Amino acid sequence: MRCPFCGESETKVIDSRLAHDGDQVRRRRECTSCGDRFTTYESPELILPRVVKGSGSREQFSEVKLRNGLARSLEKRPVKTEMIEESINRIKHQLIVAGEREVKSAKIGKLVLEELNNLDVVAYMRFASVYMDFNDLDSFRELIESIEKAPSVELKKHQIPLLPDEEEEQ
């Protein structure tokens, strides 16, 4: 690491510790030439895949676009910011773990729908109405009916199993 004060390329590490919940390493360094001290932070560079849009064009994954899409769907809904950030991190994690260089925007849309379904049904419907591009009222009605029939994720968490077999499935 080059010294920011004198430009010397030789520095020594005096202290290292984890920072930002263990996502970074904080290093205190000292220049071997001028003796000045400075701090550096190291974090892993995680490569997110390029996004292949419906038109066939490609672009870099944008966390800003993901956050804006979720925010638009969740506007005026009772969902905590921390929960939104956790959802964004889960989506990014799934994209990184997949190990693909490119991912279709439709796959990202499905991941967003899954997260919204766990966060807020109204936000899910808002996003689905744009993402699924409904052509008629009947297909939209079918989606609403399928949501009404399926118990929410929150309800499933708190539901007591009626039969012993149900405990093993969860």
Coordinates of C-alpha atoms in Angstrom, one line a residue:
M1 CA 0.0 0.0 0.0
R2 CA 1.4 3.4 -1.0
C3 CA 1.7 6.1 1.7
P4 CA -0.8 8.8 1.0
F5 CA 1.6 11.4 2.5
C6 CA 5.0 10.8 0.9
G7 CA 4.2 8.2 -1.8
E8 CA 6.5 5.6 -0.5
S9 CA 5.4 2.1 -1.5
E10 CA 6.7 0.3 1.7
T11 CA 4.3 0.5 4.7
K12 CA 3.8 -1.9 7.6
V13 CA 0.6 -3.0 9.2
I14 CA 0.5 -2.0 12.9
D15 CA -3.0 -3.3 13.7
S16 CA -5.8 -5.3 12.0
R17 CA -9.4 -5.8 13.1
L18 CA -12.8 -6.6 11.6
A19 CA -15.0 -3.6 10.8
H20 CA -18.6 -3.1 9.6
D21 CA -20.1 -6.4 11.1
G22 CA -17.1 -8.4 9.8
D23 CA -17.6 -7.4 6.2
Q24 CA -14.4 -5.4 6.1
V25 CA -10.9 -5.6 7.6
R26 CA -9.6 -2.3 9.1
R27 CA -5.8 -2.0 9.0
R28 CA -3.8 0.7 10.7
R29 CA -0.6 1.2 8.7
E30 CA 2.7 3.1 9.2
C31 CA 4.9 4.4 6.4
T32 CA 8.5 3.1 6.7
S33 CA 9.9 6.2 5.2
C34 CA 8.1 9.2 6.8
G35 CA 6.5 7.5 9.8
D36 CA 3.0 8.8 9.2
R37 CA 0.1 6.5 10.0
F38 CA -3.1 6.0 8.1
T39 CA -6.0 3.6 8.0
T40 CA -7.1 1.3 5.1
Y41 CA -10.3 -0.8 4.7
E42 CA -10.4 -4.0 2.8
S43 CA -13.6 -5.7 1.6
P44 CA -14.2 -8.5 -0.9
E45 CA -15.1 -7.5 -4.4
L46 CA -18.3 -9.4 -5.2
I47 CA -19.1 -9.5 -8.9
L48 CA -22.7 -9.3 -9.8
P49 CA -23.8 -10.7 -13.1
R50 CA -24.7 -8.5 -16.1
V51 CA -28.5 -8.2 -16.7
V52 CA -29.9 -9.3 -20.0
K53 CA -33.1 -7.3 -20.6
G54 CA -36.1 -8.5 -22.6
S55 CA -34.9 -6.6 -25.7
G56 CA -31.6 -8.5 -25.6
S57 CA -29.5 -5.5 -24.5
R58 CA -27.1 -6.0 -21.6
E59 CA -26.2 -3.7 -18.7
Q60 CA -24.5 -3.9 -15.3
F61 CA -26.6 -4.9 -12.4
S62 CA -27.8 -1.8 -10.6
E63 CA -28.6 -2.0 -6.9
V64 CA -30.1 1.5 -7.2
K65 CA -32.7 0.2 -9.7
L66 CA -33.5 -2.8 -7.5
R67 CA -33.9 -0.5 -4.5
N68 CA -36.1 1.9 -6.5
G69 CA -38.3 -0.9 -7.7
L70 CA -38.8 -2.3 -4.3
A71 CA -39.4 1.2 -2.9
R72 CA -42.0 2.0 -5.5
S73 CA -43.9 -1.2 -4.7
L74 CA -43.6 -0.6 -0.9
E75 CA -44.5 3.1 -1.0
K76 CA -46.8 4.0 1.9
R77 CA -46.7 0.4 3.2
P78 CA -45.8 -0.6 6.8
V79 CA -42.5 -2.3 6.0
K80 CA -39.3 -1.4 7.9
T81 CA -36.3 -0.1 6.0
E82 CA -34.2 -2.9 7.6
M83 CA -36.5 -5.5 6.1
I84 CA -36.1 -3.9 2.6
E85 CA -32.3 -3.9 3.0
E86 CA -32.4 -7.6 4.0
S87 CA -34.4 -8.4 1.0
I88 CA -32.0 -6.5 -1.3
N89 CA -29.1 -8.4 0.3
R90 CA -30.8 -11.8 -0.2
I91 CA -31.5 -11.0 -3.9
K92 CA -27.9 -10.0 -4.4
H93 CA -26.6 -13.0 -2.5
Q94 CA -28.7 -15.4 -4.7
L95 CA -27.3 -13.7 -7.9
I96 CA -23.7 -14.0 -6.7
V97 CA -24.1 -17.6 -5.4
A98 CA -25.6 -18.6 -8.8
G99 CA -22.2 -17.9 -10.3
E100 CA -23.6 -16.9 -13.7
R101 CA -22.0 -14.1 -15.7
E102 CA -25.3 -13.0 -17.1
V103 CA -28.8 -13.3 -15.7
K104 CA -32.1 -12.5 -17.4
S105 CA -34.1 -9.5 -16.0
A106 CA -37.1 -11.9 -15.7
K107 CA -35.1 -14.0 -13.1
I108 CA -34.4 -10.9 -11.1
G109 CA -38.1 -10.0 -11.3
K110 CA -39.1 -13.4 -9.9
L111 CA -36.6 -13.0 -7.0
V112 CA -38.2 -9.6 -6.3
L113 CA -41.7 -11.1 -6.4
E114 CA -40.6 -13.8 -3.9
E115 CA -39.2 -11.2 -1.5
L116 CA -42.3 -8.9 -1.8
N117 CA -44.6 -11.8 -1.2
N118 CA -42.8 -12.3 2.1
L119 CA -42.8 -8.6 3.0
D120 CA -46.2 -7.2 1.9
V121 CA -49.1 -8.6 -0.2
V122 CA -50.1 -5.2 -1.5
A123 CA -46.6 -4.4 -2.6
Y124 CA -46.4 -7.9 -4.3
M125 CA -49.6 -7.1 -6.2
R126 CA -48.2 -3.7 -7.3
F127 CA -45.0 -5.2 -8.6
A128 CA -46.8 -8.1 -10.2
S129 CA -49.2 -5.9 -12.0
V130 CA -46.2 -4.3 -13.8
Y131 CA -43.9 -7.2 -14.0
M132 CA -46.4 -9.8 -15.2
D133 CA -47.9 -7.4 -17.8
F134 CA -51.5 -8.6 -17.4
N135 CA -53.5 -8.4 -20.6
D136 CA -56.9 -8.7 -19.1
L137 CA -58.8 -8.5 -15.8
D138 CA -59.3 -12.3 -15.6
S139 CA -55.6 -13.1 -15.4
F140 CA -55.2 -10.4 -12.7
R141 CA -58.1 -11.9 -10.8
E142 CA -56.5 -15.3 -11.0
L143 CA -53.4 -14.0 -9.3
I144 CA -55.5 -12.4 -6.5
E145 CA -57.4 -15.6 -6.0
S146 CA -54.2 -17.7 -5.8
I147 CA -52.8 -15.2 -3.1
E148 CA -56.1 -15.4 -1.1
K149 CA -56.0 -19.2 -1.1
A150 CA -52.3 -19.5 0.0
P151 CA -51.5 -18.7 3.6
S152 CA -49.1 -15.9 4.1
V153 CA -45.5 -16.7 5.1
E154 CA -46.0 -14.8 8.4
L155 CA -49.1 -16.9 9.1
K156 CA -47.2 -20.1 8.3
K157 CA -44.4 -19.2 10.8
H158 CA -46.9 -18.8 13.7
Q159 CA -49.3 -21.6 12.7
I160 CA -49.2 -24.6 15.1
P161 CA -49.2 -27.9 13.2
L162 CA -52.4 -30.0 13.5
L163 CA -50.7 -33.3 12.7
P164 CA -47.2 -34.6 13.7
D165 CA -46.3 -35.0 10.0
E166 CA -46.6 -31.2 9.5
E167 CA -43.8 -30.5 11.9
E168 CA -41.4 -32.5 9.8
E169 CA -42.3 -30.7 6.6
Q170 CA -41.6 -27.3 8.1

